[in-house]
CSV table of C-alpha atoms and ligand atoms in Angstrom, one decimal:
chain,number,residue,atom,x,y,z
A,455,MET,CA,-46.2,159.0,132.9
A,456,SER,CA,-49.0,161.1,130.5
A,457,LYS,CA,-48.6,161.5,127.5
A,458,ALA,CA,-49.4,164.2,124.8
A,459,ALA,CA,-48.0,168.0,125.9
A,460,GLY,CA,-46.3,166.6,128.9
A,461,GLU,CA,-44.3,164.3,127.1
A,462,ASN,CA,-42.6,167.0,124.9
A,463,PHE,CA,-41.4,168.5,127.6
A,464,ASN,CA,-42.5,171.9,126.9
A,465,LEU,CA,-38.7,171.3,124.1
A,466,ASP,CA,-38.2,173.3,121.3
A,467,PRO,CA,-37.2,170.7,118.4
A,468,GLY,CA,-33.6,169.2,119.1
A,469,GLY,CA,-34.3,168.7,122.2
A,470,HIS,CA,-33.8,172.7,123.3
A,471,TRP,CA,-35.1,174.4,126.3
A,472,SER,CA,-34.9,177.6,128.1
A,473,PRO,CA,-35.9,179.1,131.6
A,474,ARG,CA,-38.9,182.1,130.3
A,475,ASP,CA,-39.1,184.0,132.7
A,476,CYS,CA,-35.6,185.1,133.8
A,477,ALA,CA,-32.2,184.4,131.8
A,478,ALA,CA,-30.3,181.1,132.6
A,479,ARG,CA,-27.6,180.3,134.9
A,480,SER,CA,-25.7,178.9,132.2
A,481,ARG,CA,-25.5,177.8,128.2
A,482,VAL,CA,-25.4,174.7,128.4
A,483,ILE,CA,-24.5,171.7,125.9
A,484,ILE,CA,-24.4,167.8,126.9
A,485,ILE,CA,-23.1,165.5,124.2
A,486,ILE,CA,-24.1,162.0,125.3
A,487,PRO,CA,-22.0,159.2,122.7
A,488,TYR,CA,-24.0,156.7,121.8
A,489,ARG,CA,-24.4,153.3,120.0
A,490,ASP,CA,-26.9,150.5,120.0
A,491,ARG,CA,-28.5,151.3,124.0
A,492,LEU,CA,-31.3,152.8,122.6
A,493,ALA,CA,-33.4,151.4,126.7
A,494,HIS,CA,-30.5,153.7,128.6
A,495,LEU,CA,-30.8,157.0,125.5
A,496,THR,CA,-34.7,156.7,126.3
A,497,ARG,CA,-34.3,156.1,130.4
A,498,TRP,CA,-31.6,159.2,130.3
A,499,LEU,CA,-33.9,161.5,128.3
A,500,HIS,CA,-37.0,160.5,130.4
A,501,HIS,CA,-34.8,160.7,133.6
A,502,TYR,CA,-33.1,165.0,131.9
A,503,HIS,CA,-35.5,166.7,130.7
A,504,PRO,CA,-36.8,167.6,134.3
A,505,ILE,CA,-34.2,168.5,136.0
A,506,PHE,CA,-32.1,170.7,134.5
A,507,GLN,CA,-35.6,172.4,133.8
A,508,ARG,CA,-35.3,172.9,137.3
A,509,GLN,CA,-31.8,173.6,137.3
A,510,LEU,CA,-32.8,176.8,135.1
A,511,LEU,CA,-30.4,175.4,132.7
A,512,GLU,CA,-30.8,176.8,129.4
A,513,TYR,CA,-29.2,173.6,127.8
A,514,ARG,CA,-29.6,171.5,125.1
A,515,ILE,CA,-29.1,167.3,124.7
A,516,VAL,CA,-27.0,165.7,121.4
A,517,VAL,CA,-27.4,162.2,120.8
A,518,THR,CA,-23.5,161.2,118.9
A,519,GLU,CA,-23.5,157.9,117.6
A,520,GLN,CA,-21.0,155.6,115.4
A,521,TYR,CA,-22.1,154.3,111.7
A,522,GLY,CA,-21.3,151.7,111.4
A,523,THR,CA,-19.6,148.0,113.1
A,524,GLY,CA,-16.7,149.0,113.3
A,525,THR,CA,-14.9,149.3,116.8
A,526,PHE,CA,-16.1,152.4,118.6
A,527,ASN,CA,-14.2,155.5,119.4
A,528,LYS,CA,-15.9,157.4,121.5
A,529,GLY,CA,-13.3,160.4,121.4
A,530,ARG,CA,-13.9,160.6,118.1
A,531,ILE,CA,-17.4,161.4,117.9
A,532,MET,CA,-17.7,163.7,121.7
A,533,ASN,CA,-15.2,165.9,118.9
A,534,ALA,CA,-17.0,165.2,115.7
A,535,ALA,CA,-20.3,166.3,117.9
A,536,PHE,CA,-18.4,169.2,119.3
A,537,LEU,CA,-17.5,170.9,116.4
A,538,GLU,CA,-21.0,170.5,114.9
A,539,CYS,CA,-22.2,172.2,117.6
A,540,ARG,CA,-20.2,174.9,117.7
A,541,LYS,CA,-20.5,175.9,113.4
A,542,ALA,CA,-24.8,175.5,115.0
A,543,PHE,CA,-25.2,176.1,118.4
A,544,GLN,CA,-24.4,179.6,120.6
A,545,PHE,CA,-23.2,178.1,124.5
A,546,ASP,CA,-20.7,178.3,126.6
A,547,CYS,CA,-20.2,175.1,129.0
A,548,VAL,CA,-19.9,171.5,127.3
A,549,ILE,CA,-20.3,168.3,129.2
A,550,PHE,CA,-20.2,165.0,128.1
A,551,HIS,CA,-22.3,162.4,129.3
A,552,ASP,CA,-22.0,158.1,129.5
A,553,VAL,CA,-25.4,157.3,128.3
A,554,ASP,CA,-25.7,154.9,131.2
A,555,MET,CA,-25.4,157.5,134.4
A,556,LEU,CA,-28.1,158.3,135.9
A,557,LEU,CA,-28.3,161.3,138.8
A,558,GLU,CA,-29.2,160.6,142.1
A,559,ASN,CA,-29.2,163.6,143.6
A,560,ASP,CA,-30.7,167.0,141.7
A,561,ARG,CA,-28.5,169.5,143.4
A,562,ASN,CA,-25.4,168.3,141.5
A,563,MET,CA,-26.0,171.2,139.7
A,564,TYR,CA,-25.0,170.9,135.7
A,565,VAL,CA,-23.0,174.3,135.0
A,566,CYS,CA,-19.8,175.1,134.3
A,567,GLY,CA,-16.5,176.3,136.9
A,568,ASN,CA,-13.8,178.4,135.2
A,569,ASP,CA,-11.7,177.8,132.9
A,570,THR,CA,-8.9,176.6,135.0
A,571,THR,CA,-11.6,174.1,137.2
A,572,PRO,CA,-12.6,171.6,135.0
A,573,LYS,CA,-15.5,169.5,137.1
A,574,HIS,CA,-15.9,165.5,136.7
A,575,LEU,CA,-19.9,165.1,138.2
A,576,SER,CA,-20.1,161.4,139.0
A,577,PRO,CA,-17.2,160.1,141.8
A,578,ALA,CA,-20.0,158.6,144.0
A,579,VAL,CA,-21.0,156.0,141.3
A,580,ASP,CA,-23.4,153.2,143.0
A,581,LYS,CA,-21.5,150.2,141.2
A,582,PHE,CA,-18.3,151.0,142.7
A,583,ARG,CA,-19.8,152.0,146.3
A,584,TYR,CA,-20.0,155.3,145.6
A,585,LYS,CA,-16.0,155.6,146.3
A,586,ILE,CA,-13.9,157.1,143.9
A,587,VAL,CA,-11.9,154.2,142.3
A,588,PHE,CA,-8.6,156.2,140.5
A,589,ASP,CA,-7.8,160.1,142.0
A,590,ASN,CA,-7.1,160.8,137.6
A,591,LEU,CA,-10.7,159.3,136.9
A,592,VAL,CA,-12.7,161.7,134.4
A,593,GLY,CA,-15.1,159.3,133.0
A,594,GLY,CA,-18.7,159.6,133.3
A,595,VAL,CA,-20.0,162.8,133.8
A,596,LEU,CA,-17.2,165.6,132.9
A,597,VAL,CA,-18.3,169.5,132.4
A,598,MET,CA,-16.2,172.2,131.0
A,599,THR,CA,-16.1,175.6,129.3
A,600,VAL,CA,-15.9,175.7,125.3
A,601,SER,CA,-12.6,178.1,126.1
A,602,LEU,CA,-10.9,175.1,128.0
A,603,PHE,CA,-12.2,171.9,125.7
A,604,GLU,CA,-10.4,174.3,122.7
A,605,GLU,CA,-7.9,175.0,124.7
A,606,VAL,CA,-6.8,170.9,125.3
A,607,ASN,CA,-7.2,170.4,122.3
A,608,GLY,CA,-10.6,168.3,122.2
A,609,TYR,CA,-10.5,164.1,122.9
A,610,SER,CA,-7.1,161.8,121.2
A,611,ASN,CA,-9.0,160.6,118.8
A,612,GLU,CA,-6.5,157.7,118.6
A,613,TYR,CA,-8.2,155.1,121.3
A,614,TRP,CA,-10.1,152.9,119.7
A,615,GLY,CA,-12.1,150.2,121.6
A,616,TRP,CA,-12.6,150.5,125.6
A,617,GLY,CA,-10.5,153.2,127.6
A,618,GLY,CA,-8.1,155.6,127.2
A,619,GLU,CA,-9.8,158.7,126.0
A,620,ASP,CA,-10.8,159.8,129.6
A,621,ASP,CA,-7.2,159.3,131.3
A,622,ASP,CA,-5.7,161.0,128.4
A,623,MET,CA,-8.5,163.7,129.1
A,624,TRP,CA,-7.0,164.1,132.1
A,625,GLU,CA,-3.2,164.6,131.1
A,626,ARG,CA,-4.0,167.3,129.3
A,627,PHE,CA,-5.8,169.1,132.0
A,628,LEU,CA,-2.1,169.1,133.7
A,629,GLU,CA,-0.2,170.0,130.6
A,630,VAL,CA,-2.7,173.8,130.9
A,631,ASN,CA,-2.7,173.6,134.6
A,632,ALA,CA,-6.2,172.7,135.1
A,633,THR,CA,-7.6,171.5,138.1
A,634,VAL,CA,-10.3,169.0,138.1
A,635,VAL,CA,-12.5,169.2,140.7
A,636,ARG,CA,-15.5,167.3,142.0
A,637,PRO,CA,-19.0,167.7,144.1
A,638,PRO,CA,-19.2,165.6,147.9
A,639,LEU,CA,-19.5,161.8,147.9
A,640,ALA,CA,-23.0,162.7,149.0
A,641,ILE,CA,-24.0,165.1,146.1
A,642,GLY,CA,-22.4,163.5,142.9
A,643,ARG,CA,-24.4,160.3,143.0
A,644,TYR,CA,-24.9,158.1,140.5
A,645,LYS,CA,-26.9,155.0,139.1
A,646,MET,CA,-25.0,153.3,136.7
A,647,ILE,CA,-27.7,151.0,134.3
A,648,LYS,CA,-26.0,147.4,134.0
A,649,HIS,CA,-25.0,146.5,131.1
A,650,LYS,CA,-22.1,143.7,129.8
A,651,SER,CA,-18.9,145.6,130.6
A,652,ARG,CA,-16.3,146.0,127.7
A,653,GLY,CA,-13.6,146.2,129.7
A,654,LYS,CA,-13.3,143.0,127.3
A,655,GLU,CA,-12.2,145.8,125.0
A,656,ALA,CA,-9.4,147.4,126.4
A,657,ASN,CA,-6.2,146.8,124.6
A,658,TYR,CA,-3.3,148.1,126.8
A,659,THR,CA,-0.4,147.1,124.6
A,660,ILE,CA,-2.1,150.6,122.4
A,661,ILE,CA,-3.3,152.1,125.5
A,662,ASP,CA,-0.6,152.3,127.7
A,663,PRO,CA,1.7,153.5,125.7
A,664,LEU,CA,-0.6,155.9,124.4
A,665,LEU,CA,-0.1,157.5,127.3
A,666,LYS,CA,2.9,157.9,128.4
A,667,THR,CA,2.7,161.3,125.1
A,668,SER,CA,-0.3,162.2,125.5
A,669,ARG,CA,1.1,165.5,126.5
A,670,SER,CA,3.3,166.2,123.4
A,671,ARG,CA,0.7,164.5,121.3
A,672,MET,CA,-1.8,166.9,122.7
A,673,HIS,CA,-1.6,169.4,119.8
A,674,HIS,CA,-2.0,168.5,117.2
A,675,ASP,CA,-4.1,164.6,118.4
A,676,GLY,CA,-7.9,166.7,118.7
A,677,LEU,CA,-10.2,169.1,117.6
A,678,SER,CA,-7.0,169.9,115.2
A,679,ASN,CA,-7.3,167.8,113.2
A,680,SER,CA,-10.3,165.6,113.8
A,681,SER,CA,-11.7,163.6,110.1
A,682,TYR,CA,-15.6,162.2,109.6
A,683,ARG,CA,-18.2,162.2,107.6
A,684,ILE,CA,-21.9,163.4,108.3
A,685,VAL,CA,-23.7,160.1,107.5
A,686,TYR,CA,-27.5,161.5,109.1
A,687,LYS,CA,-28.5,164.5,111.5
A,688,SER,CA,-31.9,166.3,112.2
A,689,SER,CA,-33.4,167.5,115.0
A,690,LYS,CA,-35.5,164.6,117.4
A,691,PRO,CA,-38.7,166.6,119.6
A,692,LEU,CA,-36.7,165.0,122.8
A,693,TYR,CA,-32.4,165.5,121.7
A,694,THR,CA,-30.4,166.9,118.5
A,695,HIS,CA,-29.1,163.6,116.7
A,696,PHE,CA,-26.2,163.2,114.9
A,697,ILE,CA,-24.5,159.9,113.1
A,698,PHE,CA,-20.8,160.1,112.0
A,699,ASP,CA,-18.8,158.0,109.7
A,700,ILE,CA,-15.5,157.7,111.8
A,701,ASN,CA,-13.1,155.7,109.7
A,702,THR,CA,-12.3,158.4,107.2
A,703,ASP,CA,-8.4,157.7,107.4
A,704,LYS,CA,-9.0,153.9,108.2
A,705,SER,CA,-10.8,152.5,105.3
B,1245,UDP,N1,-21.6,152.8,124.5
B,1245,UDP,C1,-22.7,153.2,123.5
B,1245,UDP,N2,-22.1,151.8,122.7
B,1245,UDP,C2,-21.6,150.7,122.9
B,1245,UDP,C3,-20.2,151.3,123.4
B,1245,UDP,C4,-20.6,152.9,124.1
B,1245,UDP,O1,-23.7,154.0,123.5
B,1245,UDP,O2,-22.0,150.4,122.4
B,1245,UDP,C5,-21.2,155.1,125.3
B,1245,UDP,C6,-22.1,155.2,126.1
B,1245,UDP,O3,-22.8,156.1,126.6
B,1245,UDP,C7,-21.6,154.4,127.5
B,1245,UDP,C8,-20.0,155.2,127.1
B,1245,UDP,O4,-20.0,155.1,125.6
B,1245,UDP,O5,-22.1,154.4,128.4
B,1245,UDP,C9,-18.7,154.2,127.7
B,1245,UDP,O6,-19.0,152.9,127.6
B,1245,UDP,P1,-19.0,152.1,129.1
B,1245,UDP,O7,-20.5,152.4,129.5
B,1245,UDP,O8,-19.3,150.1,127.8
B,1245,UDP,O9,-17.8,152.3,129.5
B,1245,UDP,P2,-18.0,151.3,130.8
B,1245,UDP,O10,-19.0,151.6,131.9
B,1245,UDP,O11,-16.9,151.0,130.9
B,1245,UDP,O12,-17.1,152.7,132.0
B,1246,MN,MN1,-21.0,152.4,131.9
Protein backbone atom coordinates (compact mmCIF):
# COMPACT_ATOMS: atom_id res chain seq x y z
CA MET A 1 0.00 0.00 0.00
CA SER A 2 1.33 3.48 -0.86
CA LYS A 3 2.22 5.82 1.92
CA ALA A 4 1.37 9.50 2.43
CA ALA A 5 -2.17 10.65 1.65
CA GLY A 6 -3.60 7.18 1.08
CA GLU A 7 -2.26 5.96 4.39
CA ASN A 8 -4.58 8.04 6.57
CA PHE A 9 -7.74 7.08 4.67
CA ASN A 10 -8.92 10.74 4.75
CA LEU A 11 -9.89 10.35 8.37
CA ASP A 12 -10.54 12.95 11.00
CA PRO A 13 -8.24 12.49 14.01
CA GLY A 14 -9.33 9.61 16.23
CA GLY A 15 -10.31 7.37 13.31
CA HIS A 16 -13.54 9.16 12.48
CA TRP A 17 -15.02 9.46 9.00
CA SER A 18 -18.29 10.54 7.44
CA PRO A 19 -19.38 10.62 3.80
CA ARG A 20 -18.75 14.00 2.15
CA ASP A 21 -21.60 14.02 -0.36
CA CYS A 22 -24.53 12.38 1.36
CA ALA A 23 -26.07 11.73 4.74
CA ALA A 24 -24.61 8.65 6.39
CA ARG A 25 -26.73 5.52 6.67
CA SER A 26 -25.91 5.32 10.35
CA ARG A 27 -23.62 6.81 13.04
CA VAL A 28 -21.60 3.91 14.30
CA ILE A 29 -18.92 3.43 16.89
CA ILE A 30 -16.78 0.30 16.67
CA ILE A 31 -15.23 -0.78 19.98
CA ILE A 32 -12.28 -3.18 19.89
CA PRO A 33 -11.11 -4.83 23.14
CA TYR A 34 -7.36 -4.97 23.02
CA ARG A 35 -4.15 -5.96 24.70
CA ASP A 36 -0.80 -6.91 23.19
CA ARG A 37 -1.95 -7.82 19.68
CA LEU A 38 -0.37 -5.05 17.66
CA ALA A 39 0.05 -7.09 14.47
CA HIS A 40 -3.67 -7.94 14.57
CA LEU A 41 -4.67 -4.34 15.19
CA THR A 42 -2.57 -2.97 12.33
CA ARG A 43 -4.05 -5.50 9.97
CA TRP A 44 -7.57 -4.83 11.25
CA LEU A 45 -7.33 -1.08 10.68
CA HIS A 46 -6.06 -1.43 7.11
CA HIS A 47 -8.70 -4.01 6.34
CA TYR A 48 -11.74 -2.13 7.66
CA HIS A 49 -11.32 1.57 6.96
CA PRO A 50 -11.86 1.13 3.20
CA ILE A 51 -14.80 -1.21 3.80
CA PHE A 52 -16.64 1.12 6.18
CA GLN A 53 -16.18 3.98 3.73
CA ARG A 54 -17.63 1.93 0.88
CA GLN A 55 -20.57 1.17 3.16
CA LEU A 56 -21.07 4.95 3.56
CA LEU A 57 -21.14 4.81 7.34
CA GLU A 58 -20.40 7.67 9.66
CA TYR A 59 -18.05 5.81 11.98
CA ARG A 60 -15.35 5.99 14.62
CA ILE A 61 -12.89 3.26 15.57
CA VAL A 62 -12.25 2.96 19.30
CA VAL A 63 -9.54 0.73 20.74
CA THR A 64 -10.07 -0.06 24.41
CA GLU A 65 -6.94 -1.44 26.00
CA GLN A 66 -6.61 -3.01 29.42
CA TYR A 67 -3.82 -1.53 31.51
CA GLY A 68 -1.26 -3.75 33.21
CA THR A 69 -0.76 -7.50 33.15
CA GLY A 70 -3.62 -8.65 35.38
CA THR A 71 -6.32 -11.05 34.21
CA PHE A 72 -8.13 -9.80 31.13
CA ASN A 73 -11.74 -8.63 31.53
CA LYS A 74 -13.27 -7.86 28.16
CA GLY A 75 -16.66 -6.81 29.59
CA ARG A 76 -15.12 -4.15 31.80
CA ILE A 77 -13.02 -2.46 29.13
CA MET A 78 -15.89 -2.52 26.63
CA ASN A 79 -18.25 -0.90 29.17
CA ALA A 80 -15.64 1.73 30.07
CA ALA A 81 -15.09 2.61 26.39
CA PHE A 82 -18.82 2.91 25.78
CA LEU A 83 -19.28 5.24 28.75
CA GLU A 84 -16.38 7.50 27.77
CA CYS A 85 -17.55 7.64 24.14
CA ARG A 86 -21.07 8.49 25.21
CA LYS A 87 -19.71 11.56 26.99
CA ALA A 88 -17.63 12.69 24.02
CA PHE A 89 -19.26 11.63 20.74
CA GLN A 90 -22.58 11.38 18.92
CA PHE A 91 -23.60 7.88 17.78
CA ASP A 92 -26.68 5.69 17.69
CA CYS A 93 -25.22 2.29 16.94
CA VAL A 94 -22.44 0.41 18.76
CA ILE A 95 -20.42 -2.54 17.49
CA PHE A 96 -18.18 -4.74 19.65
CA HIS A 97 -15.47 -6.29 17.52
CA ASP A 98 -12.68 -8.77 18.27
CA VAL A 99 -9.38 -7.55 16.88
CA ASP A 100 -8.67 -10.84 15.12
CA MET A 101 -11.83 -11.03 12.98
CA LEU A 102 -11.47 -10.07 9.32
CA LEU A 103 -14.64 -9.82 7.26
CA GLU A 104 -14.56 -11.61 3.91
CA ASN A 105 -17.75 -10.38 2.25
CA ASP A 106 -18.29 -6.63 2.42
CA ARG A 107 -22.01 -6.96 1.72
CA ASN A 108 -22.19 -7.70 5.45
CA MET A 109 -23.40 -4.25 6.53
CA TYR A 110 -22.13 -2.67 9.75
CA VAL A 111 -25.44 -1.00 10.59
CA CYS A 112 -27.92 -1.47 13.40
CA GLY A 113 -31.30 -3.13 13.27
CA ASN A 114 -33.93 -1.81 15.66
CA ASP A 115 -33.97 -1.83 19.46
CA THR A 116 -35.20 -5.42 19.67
CA THR A 117 -32.92 -6.92 17.02
CA PRO A 118 -29.25 -7.02 17.95
CA LYS A 119 -27.18 -8.43 15.08
CA HIS A 120 -24.48 -11.05 15.36
CA LEU A 121 -22.49 -10.35 12.19
CA SER A 122 -20.01 -13.21 12.47
CA PRO A 123 -21.80 -16.59 12.36
CA ALA A 124 -19.42 -18.10 9.76
CA VAL A 125 -15.76 -18.20 10.87
CA ASP A 126 -13.05 -20.06 8.94
CA LYS A 127 -11.72 -21.67 12.13
CA PHE A 128 -15.12 -23.33 12.64
CA ARG A 129 -15.46 -24.23 8.95
CA TYR A 130 -17.92 -21.40 8.39
CA LYS A 131 -20.64 -23.04 10.46
CA ILE A 132 -22.35 -21.66 13.52
CA VAL A 133 -21.20 -23.65 16.55
CA PHE A 134 -23.75 -22.65 19.19
CA ASP A 135 -27.19 -21.16 18.76
CA ASN A 136 -26.50 -18.64 21.55
CA LEU A 137 -23.25 -17.37 20.01
CA VAL A 138 -22.82 -13.58 20.07
CA GLY A 139 -19.01 -13.33 20.29
CA GLY A 140 -16.81 -11.96 17.51
CA VAL A 141 -18.79 -9.09 16.04
CA LEU A 142 -21.95 -7.86 17.76
CA VAL A 143 -24.06 -4.86 16.71
CA MET A 144 -26.79 -3.10 18.66
CA THR A 145 -28.44 0.25 19.13
CA VAL A 146 -27.20 2.49 21.91
CA SER A 147 -30.67 2.25 23.49
CA LEU A 148 -30.56 -1.53 23.59
CA PHE A 149 -27.04 -1.59 25.05
CA GLU A 150 -28.25 0.78 27.77
CA GLU A 151 -31.43 -1.24 28.34
CA VAL A 152 -29.41 -4.40 29.05
CA ASN A 153 -27.04 -2.37 31.26
CA GLY A 154 -24.04 -3.17 29.04
CA TYR A 155 -21.82 -6.19 29.62
CA SER A 156 -21.34 -7.92 32.95
CA ASN A 157 -18.22 -6.83 34.86
CA GLU A 158 -17.80 -10.21 36.55
CA TYR A 159 -16.14 -12.43 33.95
CA TRP A 160 -12.35 -12.52 34.36
CA GLY A 161 -10.16 -14.47 31.94
CA TRP A 162 -11.52 -16.17 28.86
CA GLY A 163 -15.24 -16.58 28.19
CA GLY A 164 -18.63 -15.93 29.70
CA GLU A 165 -19.33 -12.26 29.02
CA ASP A 166 -20.76 -12.96 25.57
CA ASP A 167 -23.01 -15.79 26.79
CA ASP A 168 -24.14 -13.50 29.57
CA MET A 169 -25.11 -10.88 26.97
CA TRP A 170 -27.27 -13.50 25.23
CA GLU A 171 -29.17 -13.98 28.51
CA ARG A 172 -29.61 -10.21 28.87
CA PHE A 173 -31.16 -10.09 25.40
CA LEU A 174 -33.64 -12.82 26.40
CA GLU A 175 -34.57 -10.88 29.52
CA VAL A 176 -35.59 -7.80 27.49
CA ASN A 177 -37.22 -9.83 24.68
CA ALA A 178 -34.61 -8.89 22.10
CA THR A 179 -33.97 -11.42 19.33
CA VAL A 180 -30.51 -11.91 17.87
CA VAL A 181 -30.52 -11.85 14.08
CA ARG A 182 -27.72 -12.99 11.78
CA PRO A 183 -26.79 -12.58 8.15
CA PRO A 184 -26.92 -15.71 5.98
CA LEU A 185 -23.77 -17.87 6.31
CA ALA A 186 -22.65 -16.86 2.81
CA ILE A 187 -22.58 -13.21 3.91
CA GLY A 188 -21.47 -13.44 7.55
CA ARG A 189 -18.05 -14.89 6.72
CA TYR A 190 -14.85 -14.07 8.63
CA LYS A 191 -11.26 -15.13 8.83
CA MET A 192 -9.99 -15.31 12.40
CA ILE A 193 -6.28 -14.47 12.48
CA LYS A 194 -4.40 -17.32 14.11
CA HIS A 195 -3.36 -16.86 17.73
CA LYS A 196 -2.65 -18.97 20.79
CA SER A 197 -5.84 -20.30 22.35
CA ARG A 198 -6.76 -18.62 25.63
CA GLY A 199 -9.36 -21.28 26.31
CA LYS A 200 -7.16 -22.58 29.15
CA GLU A 201 -7.83 -19.32 31.00
CA ALA A 202 -11.48 -20.28 31.26
CA ASN A 203 -12.67 -20.82 34.80
CA TYR A 204 -15.89 -22.76 34.40
CA THR A 205 -16.43 -23.04 38.15
CA ILE A 206 -16.99 -19.30 38.02
CA ILE A 207 -18.50 -18.95 34.54
CA ASP A 208 -21.24 -21.58 34.87
CA PRO A 209 -22.77 -20.36 38.18
CA LEU A 210 -22.60 -16.74 36.99
CA LEU A 211 -24.47 -17.61 33.79
CA LYS A 212 -27.30 -19.06 35.88
CA THR A 213 -27.85 -15.68 37.55
CA SER A 214 -27.36 -13.43 34.49
CA ARG A 215 -30.94 -12.32 34.25
CA SER A 216 -31.37 -11.40 37.91
CA ARG A 217 -27.93 -9.75 38.08
CA MET A 218 -28.13 -7.65 34.95
CA HIS A 219 -29.74 -4.58 36.48
CA HIS A 220 -26.95 -4.04 39.01
CA ASP A 221 -23.97 -5.56 37.16
CA GLY A 222 -22.92 -3.62 34.06
CA LEU A 223 -22.79 0.02 33.00
CA SER A 224 -24.49 1.02 36.24
CA ASN A 225 -21.60 -0.09 38.48
CA SER A 226 -18.75 0.20 35.98
CA SER A 227 -15.56 1.26 37.77
CA TYR A 228 -12.32 2.25 36.06
CA ARG A 229 -9.52 4.77 35.87
CA ILE A 230 -8.53 6.34 32.56
CA VAL A 231 -4.78 5.80 32.24
CA TYR A 232 -4.46 7.25 28.74
CA LYS A 233 -6.60 8.64 25.96
CA SER A 234 -5.53 9.84 22.56
CA SER A 235 -6.91 10.67 19.13
CA LYS A 236 -4.57 8.68 16.92
CA PRO A 237 -4.78 9.07 13.12
CA LEU A 238 -6.51 5.71 12.61
CA TYR A 239 -8.39 5.27 15.91
CA THR A 240 -9.38 6.69 19.26
CA HIS A 241 -7.28 5.00 21.92
CA PHE A 242 -8.20 4.45 25.57
CA ILE A 243 -6.23 2.58 28.21
CA PHE A 244 -8.26 1.70 31.31
CA ASP A 245 -7.20 0.42 34.68
CA ILE A 246 -10.15 -1.76 35.62
CA ASN A 247 -8.78 -3.33 38.77
CA THR A 248 -10.15 -0.48 40.83
CA ASP A 249 -12.14 -2.72 43.18
CA LYS A 250 -9.58 -5.51 43.42
CA SER A 251 -6.44 -3.88 44.70
N1 LIG B 1 -7.89 -9.76 23.39
C1 LIG B 1 -6.68 -9.06 23.23
N2 LIG B 1 -5.58 -9.47 23.92
C2 LIG B 1 -5.60 -10.54 24.75
C3 LIG B 1 -6.79 -11.25 24.89
C4 LIG B 1 -7.92 -10.84 24.20
O1 LIG B 1 -6.60 -8.09 22.48
O2 LIG B 1 -4.55 -10.86 25.36
C5 LIG B 1 -9.13 -9.28 22.70
C6 LIG B 1 -9.04 -9.37 21.19
O3 LIG B 1 -9.88 -8.39 20.63
C7 LIG B 1 -9.56 -10.76 20.96
C8 LIG B 1 -10.74 -10.81 21.94
O4 LIG B 1 -10.24 -10.10 23.07
O5 LIG B 1 -9.96 -10.97 19.63
C9 LIG B 1 -11.18 -12.22 22.31
O6 LIG B 1 -10.06 -12.98 22.76
P1 LIG B 1 -9.56 -14.28 21.93
O7 LIG B 1 -9.39 -13.90 20.51
O8 LIG B 1 -8.35 -14.82 22.64
O9 LIG B 1 -10.77 -15.27 22.15
P2 LIG B 1 -11.34 -16.44 21.18
O10 LIG B 1 -10.61 -16.41 19.89
O11 LIG B 1 -11.10 -17.70 21.92
O12 LIG B 1 -12.78 -16.10 21.06
MN1 LIG C 1 -9.82 -14.90 18.69
